[in-house]
């Protein structure tokens, strides 16, 4: 999948930065060094650009907060979108190669993120991706037939040449989620104090049994809104308890980007066999 407008080296850096920068950026610090000797132009602007979900640094203004965020405004394949009237197609099913992982739990100023250990894979049509982290939005960013959910889980995977694939799982209110209790019972005290889950979590427990999914080509839903992201939104939600949802929304009551237009893109629905 093509990543628009950015040459490869900068794309990799932008993606690495997008995944790691937010806490450092909003604390006015430099993000961690990317694994390259190439210093791209504009990186200082990226490191210093703040963004938010409300007000003058809110989503309507992201594109003008930094040159690195221009795609947020000019991009034609942005996320999230409403998932309605998909084309019903038969694709190769998503192949999850998840196992157990310890979690490093981070409050990055925009969401709660859990970084996982290497070795958890997702294969889409023969292309292998590796799970880097998962994080949450409330309410959901994507909508299904116009309906939003209380929360949305994003499992972010990195693939060859900086490719990104995200698996999204809607979260509805219901029974307590035992695996995610490892996150909600161990929230970090603050932005600069990562926490750890006391024991490994089976990442398969984050997925519903049914793996039917909507797919489309979109973008990161946070600055720099990089395009070329393979989105896979599972049709079946998972549940968390009222208390677990409240543990998140007490910190982040509204960290969802508004819907973006499809601009001619097609959403497909793959029914898992
Ligand atoms: Zn997300």
CSV table of N, CA, C and O and ligand atoms in Angstrom, one decimal, residues 135 137 141 154 221, ligand 1:
chain,number,residue,atom,x,y,z
A,135,UNK,N,-3.9,0.8,22.1
A,135,UNK,CA,-4.4,2.0,22.8
A,135,UNK,C,-5.9,2.1,22.6
A,135,UNK,O,-6.5,1.3,21.9
A,137,UNK,N,-9.6,4.7,22.4
A,137,UNK,CA,-10.3,5.9,22.1
A,137,UNK,C,-11.7,5.8,22.7
A,137,UNK,O,-12.4,4.8,22.7
A,141,UNK,N,-14.0,5.9,17.3
A,141,UNK,CA,-13.7,6.7,16.2
A,141,UNK,C,-14.4,6.3,14.9
A,141,UNK,O,-15.1,7.1,14.3
A,154,UNK,N,-7.4,0.0,19.5
A,154,UNK,CA,-6.6,0.0,18.3
A,154,UNK,C,-5.3,-0.9,18.6
A,154,UNK,O,-4.5,-0.5,19.4
A,221,UNK,N,-5.2,8.1,12.9
A,221,UNK,CA,-6.2,9.1,13.3
A,221,UNK,C,-5.7,10.2,14.2
A,221,UNK,O,-6.5,10.9,14.8
B,1,LIG,ZN1,-5.9,5.0,17.7
